[in-house]
Amino acid sequence: MSLASHVPLHAPSVNVGNESLVSQYSQYRSPAQTFEFFDFAFSQRDQAQLLADIERRPTDAAFAYIVTPNVDHVVRIQRKRSDLWPIYRNAWITLCDSRILGKLAQRAGVPLTVVPGSDLTVALLRDIVQADDRIAIIGGNPAMVDTLRQRFGLSQLIHHDPPMGFIHDAHATQNAVRFAIVARARYVFIAVGSPQQEMLAYRISRTGQAVGVGLCIGASLQFLTEEQARAPRILQRLCLEWLFRLTRDPRRLWRRYLVDGPLIFRIFRQWQRRRAK
């Protein structure tokens, strides 16, 4: 099967513009109790429970997506991108991807379970996904997708790689949305970076025409295929994964981790003051 980015020529015409938005938020609400932290509704599920929730979901159920906010997401949305709130509030499941957020929540008395998206992705592919499940990947490259196909024996894996900055191009965004609709995949791995992946997942869900579970997973597949190195477990446990990534790619990540990231502590104090009122 070709891994080239494509939309099948025989695909039916679909409307992916704003006019096709469904009238309500997703009908598939989180199966878990949620806790509000930094104004995100985090799902209180451990990894095993989440995998069971995902596996139980009917294959033809309307598209619903999972988001995995970390410090970068929280700072972005709290400081300059309030327009992203509906995207996160519409998610089927919201997971805490950050041990730093987990520590802050613990300090505030919020029982927040940390489930890194990269760990969930590995467990899903290893333990839940069947060889004949229809899988769609948006983002990444053909070599990465081929590695996944061979490693997990995936016989129905299709791939679409939108161009850089696609979310600012209406035509490219529509192509990505249409790909997800036509794919009829049980699992849709969206790996185009944040906030593009969350924006795309929201757009797909609002058409009301797609099925499956969308997972906004960032670089998780690159970690899995070893295209990118993930921090050693000891650094993860010490909440220093950010430092490992910074040393690997300082030119791209210095502002995120040295300028924007520390703002989380100011945001936390502000959140505590609002909460105390």
mmCIF file of C-alpha atoms in Angstrom:
data_model
loop_
_atom_site.group_PDB
_atom_site.id
_atom_site.type_symbol
_atom_site.label_atom_id
_atom_site.label_comp_id
_atom_site.label_asym_id
_atom_site.label_seq_id
_atom_site.Cartn_x
_atom_site.Cartn_y
_atom_site.Cartn_z
ATOM 1 C CA MET A 1 0.000 0.000 0.000
ATOM 2 C CA SER A 2 1.338 3.402 -0.876
ATOM 3 C CA LEU A 3 2.167 5.665 2.017
ATOM 4 C CA ALA A 4 1.928 8.826 -0.030
ATOM 5 C CA SER A 5 -0.258 11.606 1.279
ATOM 6 C CA HIS A 6 -3.520 11.273 -0.534
ATOM 7 C CA VAL A 7 -7.269 11.430 -0.496
ATOM 8 C CA PRO A 8 -8.819 8.576 -2.488
ATOM 9 C CA LEU A 9 -10.122 9.719 -5.844
ATOM 10 C CA HIS A 10 -13.388 7.866 -5.315
ATOM 11 C CA ALA A 11 -14.102 9.649 -2.048
ATOM 12 C CA PRO A 12 -17.536 11.207 -1.727
ATOM 13 C CA SER A 13 -17.819 14.943 -1.625
ATOM 14 C CA VAL A 14 -17.860 16.292 1.909
ATOM 15 C CA ASN A 15 -18.374 19.710 3.366
ATOM 16 C CA VAL A 16 -15.599 20.623 5.772
ATOM 17 C CA GLY A 17 -16.268 24.319 6.107
ATOM 18 C CA ASN A 18 -17.781 26.158 9.034
ATOM 19 C CA GLU A 19 -21.289 25.681 7.655
ATOM 20 C CA SER A 20 -21.122 21.963 8.410
ATOM 21 C CA LEU A 21 -20.447 22.329 12.127
ATOM 22 C CA VAL A 22 -22.638 20.150 14.277
ATOM 23 C CA SER A 23 -24.987 22.029 16.574
ATOM 24 C CA GLN A 24 -23.536 20.830 19.870
ATOM 25 C CA TYR A 25 -20.230 19.838 21.360
ATOM 26 C CA SER A 26 -19.240 16.173 21.091
ATOM 27 C CA GLN A 27 -21.922 13.714 22.178
ATOM 28 C CA TYR A 28 -19.173 11.423 23.460
ATOM 29 C CA ARG A 29 -18.286 12.997 26.767
ATOM 30 C CA SER A 30 -15.421 11.713 28.845
ATOM 31 C CA PRO A 31 -16.279 8.430 30.576
ATOM 32 C CA ALA A 32 -14.281 9.577 33.595
ATOM 33 C CA GLN A 33 -14.771 11.947 36.457
ATOM 34 C CA THR A 34 -13.007 15.208 35.695
ATOM 35 C CA PHE A 35 -11.186 17.736 37.847
ATOM 36 C CA GLU A 36 -10.761 21.382 36.945
ATOM 37 C CA PHE A 37 -7.180 22.592 37.044
ATOM 38 C CA PHE A 38 -5.981 25.717 35.256
ATOM 39 C CA ASP A 39 -9.516 25.717 33.794
ATOM 40 C CA PHE A 40 -8.905 22.416 31.975
ATOM 41 C CA ALA A 41 -11.280 19.520 32.692
ATOM 42 C CA PHE A 42 -8.713 16.769 33.288
ATOM 43 C CA SER A 43 -9.989 13.195 33.196
ATOM 44 C CA GLN A 44 -9.293 11.133 36.283
ATOM 45 C CA ARG A 45 -8.250 7.873 34.680
ATOM 46 C CA ASP A 46 -5.054 5.899 34.849
ATOM 47 C CA GLN A 47 -3.515 4.470 31.704
ATOM 48 C CA ALA A 48 -5.137 1.032 32.022
ATOM 49 C CA GLN A 49 -8.597 2.569 32.446
ATOM 50 C CA LEU A 50 -8.059 4.872 29.480
ATOM 51 C CA LEU A 51 -7.014 2.003 27.249
ATOM 52 C CA ALA A 52 -10.159 0.120 28.256
ATOM 53 C CA ASP A 53 -12.315 3.183 27.511
ATOM 54 C CA ILE A 54 -10.746 3.546 24.070
ATOM 55 C CA GLU A 55 -11.051 -0.156 23.266
ATOM 56 C CA ARG A 56 -14.747 -0.263 24.276
ATOM 57 C CA ARG A 57 -15.689 2.580 21.985
ATOM 58 C CA PRO A 58 -17.708 1.395 18.940
ATOM 59 C CA THR A 59 -15.745 1.468 15.702
ATOM 60 C CA ASP A 60 -18.493 3.460 13.988
ATOM 61 C CA ALA A 61 -18.932 5.998 16.790
ATOM 62 C CA ALA A 62 -18.669 9.653 15.812
ATOM 63 C CA PHE A 63 -15.157 11.065 15.870
ATOM 64 C CA ALA A 64 -13.976 12.175 19.291
ATOM 65 C CA TYR A 65 -10.503 13.241 20.270
ATOM 66 C CA ILE A 66 -8.043 13.089 23.142
ATOM 67 C CA VAL A 67 -5.835 16.027 24.127
ATOM 68 C CA THR A 68 -2.773 15.888 26.364
ATOM 69 C CA PRO A 69 -2.005 19.353 27.761
ATOM 70 C CA ASN A 70 1.426 20.036 29.210
ATOM 71 C CA VAL A 71 3.059 23.199 30.550
ATOM 72 C CA ASP A 72 3.497 24.612 27.047
ATOM 73 C CA HIS A 73 -0.215 24.188 26.294
ATOM 74 C CA VAL A 74 -1.306 25.795 29.563
ATOM 75 C CA VAL A 75 0.984 28.807 29.187
ATOM 76 C CA ARG A 76 -0.074 29.321 25.578
ATOM 77 C CA ILE A 77 -3.784 29.222 26.257
ATOM 78 C CA GLN A 78 -3.628 31.245 29.479
ATOM 79 C CA ARG A 79 -1.366 33.980 28.150
ATOM 80 C CA LYS A 80 -2.181 34.551 24.498
ATOM 81 C CA ARG A 81 -4.474 32.012 22.852
ATOM 82 C CA SER A 82 -7.798 32.123 24.673
ATOM 83 C CA ASP A 83 -9.407 31.317 21.309
ATOM 84 C CA LEU A 84 -8.248 27.728 21.839
ATOM 85 C CA TRP A 85 -10.504 27.126 24.854
ATOM 86 C CA PRO A 86 -13.404 25.568 22.875
ATOM 87 C CA ILE A 87 -10.975 23.099 21.325
ATOM 88 C CA TYR A 88 -9.878 21.723 24.682
ATOM 89 C CA ARG A 89 -13.337 21.875 26.243
ATOM 90 C CA ASN A 90 -14.740 19.855 23.344
ATOM 91 C CA ALA A 91 -12.247 17.007 23.785
ATOM 92 C CA TRP A 92 -13.577 13.573 24.691
ATOM 93 C CA ILE A 93 -10.720 13.006 27.145
ATOM 94 C CA THR A 94 -8.177 15.493 28.525
ATOM 95 C CA LEU A 95 -5.011 13.976 29.982
ATOM 96 C CA CYS A 96 -2.255 15.596 31.991
ATOM 97 C CA ASP A 97 0.937 15.069 29.993
ATOM 98 C CA SER A 98 3.231 16.872 32.421
ATOM 99 C CA ARG A 99 4.775 15.759 35.690
ATOM 100 C CA ILE A 100 5.352 19.430 36.526
ATOM 101 C CA LEU A 101 1.613 20.093 36.213
ATOM 102 C CA GLY A 102 1.066 16.987 38.321
ATOM 103 C CA LYS A 103 3.298 18.376 41.089
ATOM 104 C CA LEU A 104 1.541 21.749 41.021
ATOM 105 C CA ALA A 105 -1.845 20.034 41.176
ATOM 106 C CA GLN A 106 -0.677 17.967 44.139
ATOM 107 C CA ARG A 107 0.378 21.149 45.906
ATOM 108 C CA ALA A 108 -3.089 22.590 45.286
ATOM 109 C CA GLY A 109 -4.820 19.445 46.529
ATOM 110 C CA VAL A 110 -6.099 18.458 43.096
ATOM 111 C CA PRO A 111 -5.914 14.669 42.495
ATOM 112 C CA LEU A 112 -4.471 14.857 38.995
ATOM 113 C CA THR A 113 -3.309 11.648 37.323
ATOM 114 C CA VAL A 114 -0.336 12.071 34.986
ATOM 115 C CA VAL A 115 -0.602 9.994 31.800
ATOM 116 C CA PRO A 116 2.057 11.055 29.268
ATOM 117 C CA GLY A 117 0.727 10.932 25.731
ATOM 118 C CA SER A 118 3.862 9.136 24.551
ATOM 119 C CA ASP A 119 3.305 6.324 27.066
ATOM 120 C CA LEU A 120 -0.356 6.032 26.089
ATOM 121 C CA THR A 121 0.575 5.850 22.403
ATOM 122 C CA VAL A 122 3.035 3.010 22.969
ATOM 123 C CA ALA A 123 0.567 1.047 25.107
ATOM 124 C CA LEU A 124 -2.261 1.561 22.626
ATOM 125 C CA LEU A 125 -0.250 0.275 19.675
ATOM 126 C CA ARG A 126 1.306 -2.557 21.657
ATOM 127 C CA ASP A 127 -1.709 -3.825 23.615
ATOM 128 C CA ILE A 128 -4.948 -2.621 22.007
ATOM 129 C CA VAL A 129 -4.603 -1.982 18.280
ATOM 130 C CA GLN A 130 -5.197 -5.098 16.180
ATOM 131 C CA ALA A 131 -3.243 -5.848 13.009
ATOM 132 C CA ASP A 132 -6.346 -5.411 10.838
ATOM 133 C CA ASP A 133 -7.639 -2.245 12.528
ATOM 134 C CA ARG A 134 -7.893 0.684 10.149
ATOM 135 C CA ILE A 135 -5.345 3.265 11.281
ATOM 136 C CA ALA A 136 -4.800 6.795 9.958
ATOM 137 C CA ILE A 137 -1.772 8.940 10.678
ATOM 138 C CA ILE A 138 -1.741 12.660 9.955
ATOM 139 C CA GLY A 139 1.788 14.037 10.067
ATOM 140 C CA GLY A 140 5.153 12.343 10.200
ATOM 141 C CA ASN A 141 6.904 10.921 7.165
ATOM 142 C CA PRO A 142 6.671 7.763 5.034
ATOM 143 C CA ALA A 143 9.741 6.162 6.628
ATOM 144 C CA MET A 144 8.282 6.570 10.110
ATOM 145 C CA VAL A 145 4.936 5.159 8.991
ATOM 146 C CA ASP A 146 6.625 2.207 7.302
ATOM 147 C CA THR A 147 8.508 1.437 10.516
ATOM 148 C CA LEU A 148 5.238 1.420 12.459
ATOM 149 C CA ARG A 149 3.575 -0.819 9.882
ATOM 150 C CA GLN A 150 6.345 -3.378 10.080
ATOM 151 C CA ARG A 151 6.829 -3.264 13.844
ATOM 152 C CA PHE A 152 3.153 -3.734 14.694
ATOM 153 C CA GLY A 153 2.064 -5.674 11.610
ATOM 154 C CA LEU A 154 -0.530 -3.059 10.656
ATOM 155 C CA SER A 155 -2.224 -4.098 7.426
ATOM 156 C CA GLN A 156 -4.614 -1.134 7.063
ATOM 157 C CA LEU A 157 -2.446 1.866 7.804
ATOM 158 C CA ILE A 158 -2.886 5.018 5.717
ATOM 159 C CA HIS A 159 -0.982 8.268 5.910
ATOM 160 C CA HIS A 160 -1.450 11.945 5.104
ATOM 161 C CA ASP A 161 1.333 14.474 5.577
ATOM 162 C CA PRO A 162 0.005 18.044 5.350
ATOM 163 C CA PRO A 163 2.432 20.818 4.403
ATOM 164 C CA MET A 164 4.212 22.915 7.004
ATOM 165 C CA GLY A 165 1.901 25.588 8.390
ATOM 166 C CA PHE A 166 -1.131 23.885 6.846
ATOM 167 C CA ILE A 167 -3.494 25.162 9.528
ATOM 168 C CA HIS A 168 -3.161 28.674 8.050
ATOM 169 C CA ASP A 169 -4.056 27.420 4.568
ATOM 170 C CA ALA A 170 -7.779 26.757 4.157
ATOM 171 C CA HIS A 171 -7.287 24.340 1.266
ATOM 172 C CA ALA A 172 -4.584 22.317 3.044
ATOM 173 C CA THR A 173 -6.678 22.179 6.205
ATOM 174 C CA GLN A 174 -9.710 20.997 4.260
ATOM 175 C CA ASN A 175 -7.595 18.269 2.662
ATOM 176 C CA ALA A 176 -6.499 17.040 6.087
ATOM 177 C CA VAL A 177 -10.063 17.090 7.416
ATOM 178 C CA ARG A 178 -11.345 15.302 4.331
ATOM 179 C CA PHE A 179 -8.647 12.654 4.681
ATOM 180 C CA ALA A 180 -9.837 11.903 8.233
ATOM 181 C CA ILE A 181 -13.468 11.704 7.108
ATOM 182 C CA VAL A 182 -12.786 9.400 4.185
ATOM 183 C CA ALA A 183 -10.357 7.215 6.167
ATOM 184 C CA ARG A 184 -13.123 5.755 8.379
ATOM 185 C CA ALA A 185 -10.314 4.728 10.715
ATOM 186 C CA ARG A 186 -10.767 3.348 14.190
ATOM 187 C CA TYR A 187 -7.748 5.323 15.399
ATOM 188 C CA VAL A 188 -6.490 8.614 13.971
ATOM 189 C CA PHE A 189 -3.046 9.633 15.210
ATOM 190 C CA ILE A 190 -2.599 13.376 14.692
ATOM 191 C CA ALA A 191 1.091 14.218 14.882
ATOM 192 C CA VAL A 192 1.501 17.747 13.547
ATOM 193 C CA GLY A 193 2.479 19.595 16.716
ATOM 194 C CA SER A 194 0.489 21.795 19.062
ATOM 195 C CA PRO A 195 -1.742 23.739 18.670
ATOM 196 C CA GLN A 196 -2.169 22.648 15.024
ATOM 197 C CA GLN A 197 -3.119 19.082 15.953
ATOM 198 C CA GLU A 198 -5.769 20.143 18.453
ATOM 199 C CA MET A 199 -7.188 22.679 15.997
ATOM 200 C CA LEU A 200 -7.372 19.994 13.320
ATOM 201 C CA ALA A 201 -9.004 17.455 15.644
ATOM 202 C CA TYR A 202 -11.619 20.026 16.620
ATOM 203 C CA ARG A 203 -12.301 20.849 12.976
ATOM 204 C CA ILE A 204 -12.710 17.154 12.142
ATOM 205 C CA SER A 205 -15.097 16.581 15.039
ATOM 206 C CA ARG A 206 -17.239 19.574 14.146
ATOM 207 C CA THR A 207 -18.016 18.269 10.681
ATOM 208 C CA GLY A 208 -20.065 15.493 12.264
ATOM 209 C CA GLN A 209 -18.951 13.202 9.421
ATOM 210 C CA ALA A 210 -15.864 11.403 10.741
ATOM 211 C CA VAL A 211 -15.570 8.328 12.957
ATOM 212 C CA GLY A 212 -12.929 6.956 15.289
ATOM 213 C CA VAL A 213 -10.768 8.176 18.132
ATOM 214 C CA GLY A 214 -8.379 11.022 17.370
ATOM 215 C CA LEU A 215 -5.214 11.215 19.439
ATOM 216 C CA CYS A 216 -3.271 14.489 19.498
ATOM 217 C CA ILE A 217 0.157 13.031 20.173
ATOM 218 C CA GLY A 218 2.877 15.462 19.073
ATOM 219 C CA ALA A 219 6.213 13.682 18.684
ATOM 220 C CA SER A 220 5.068 10.404 20.285
ATOM 221 C CA LEU A 221 5.412 8.369 17.096
ATOM 222 C CA GLN A 222 8.858 9.822 16.491
ATOM 223 C CA PHE A 223 9.897 8.717 19.979
ATOM 224 C CA LEU A 224 8.440 5.277 19.326
ATOM 225 C CA THR A 225 10.314 4.837 16.045
ATOM 226 C CA GLU A 226 13.444 6.435 17.538
ATOM 227 C CA GLU A 227 13.491 9.294 15.046
ATOM 228 C CA GLN A 228 13.743 11.448 18.155
ATOM 229 C CA ALA A 229 15.320 10.424 21.445
ATOM 230 C CA ARG A 230 13.148 10.586 24.537
ATOM 231 C CA ALA A 231 14.582 11.541 27.900
ATOM 232 C CA PRO A 232 15.804 8.666 30.092
ATOM 233 C CA ARG A 233 13.287 7.464 32.683
ATOM 234 C CA ILE A 234 15.271 8.946 35.556
ATOM 235 C CA LEU A 235 15.028 12.432 34.024
ATOM 236 C CA GLN A 236 11.316 11.936 33.395
ATOM 237 C CA ARG A 237 10.761 11.016 37.046
ATOM 238 C CA LEU A 238 12.773 14.061 38.145
ATOM 239 C CA CYS A 239 10.604 16.351 35.957
ATOM 240 C CA LEU A 240 13.635 17.143 33.800
ATOM 241 C CA GLU A 241 12.456 15.842 30.448
ATOM 242 C CA TRP A 242 12.270 19.469 29.299
ATOM 243 C CA LEU A 243 15.996 19.916 30.011
ATOM 244 C CA PHE A 244 16.890 16.845 27.968
ATOM 245 C CA ARG A 245 14.882 18.113 25.016
ATOM 246 C CA LEU A 246 16.384 21.597 25.348
ATOM 247 C CA THR A 247 19.927 20.237 25.148
ATOM 248 C CA ARG A 248 18.993 18.249 22.029
ATOM 249 C CA ASP A 249 17.456 21.188 20.150
ATOM 250 C CA PRO A 250 18.359 24.491 21.858
ATOM 251 C CA ARG A 251 17.848 26.710 18.813
ATOM 252 C CA ARG A 252 14.191 25.689 18.470
ATOM 253 C CA LEU A 253 13.264 25.144 22.110
ATOM 254 C CA TRP A 254 15.132 27.748 24.157
ATOM 255 C CA ARG A 255 12.252 30.215 24.221
ATOM 256 C CA ARG A 256 9.671 27.566 25.066
ATOM 257 C CA TYR A 257 11.593 26.230 28.047
ATOM 258 C CA LEU A 258 13.575 29.243 29.300
ATOM 259 C CA VAL A 259 11.158 32.129 28.643
ATOM 260 C CA ASP A 260 7.602 30.826 28.290
ATOM 261 C CA GLY A 261 7.768 27.711 30.462
ATOM 262 C CA PRO A 262 8.630 29.432 33.773
ATOM 263 C CA LEU A 263 5.467 31.528 33.411
ATOM 264 C CA ILE A 264 3.572 28.464 34.639
ATOM 265 C CA PHE A 265 4.496 29.362 38.231
ATOM 266 C CA ARG A 266 3.007 32.857 37.923
ATOM 267 C CA ILE A 267 -0.078 31.383 36.271
ATOM 268 C CA PHE A 268 -0.330 28.884 39.136
ATOM 269 C CA ARG A 269 -0.266 31.651 41.754
ATOM 270 C CA GLN A 270 -2.922 33.585 39.851
ATOM 271 C CA TRP A 271 -5.064 30.447 39.598
ATOM 272 C CA GLN A 272 -4.727 29.866 43.346
ATOM 273 C CA ARG A 273 -5.850 33.427 44.085
ATOM 274 C CA ARG A 274 -8.902 33.083 41.844
ATOM 275 C CA ARG A 275 -9.713 29.749 43.424
ATOM 276 C CA ALA A 276 -9.533 31.221 46.934
ATOM 277 C CA LYS A 277 -12.091 33.933 46.195
#
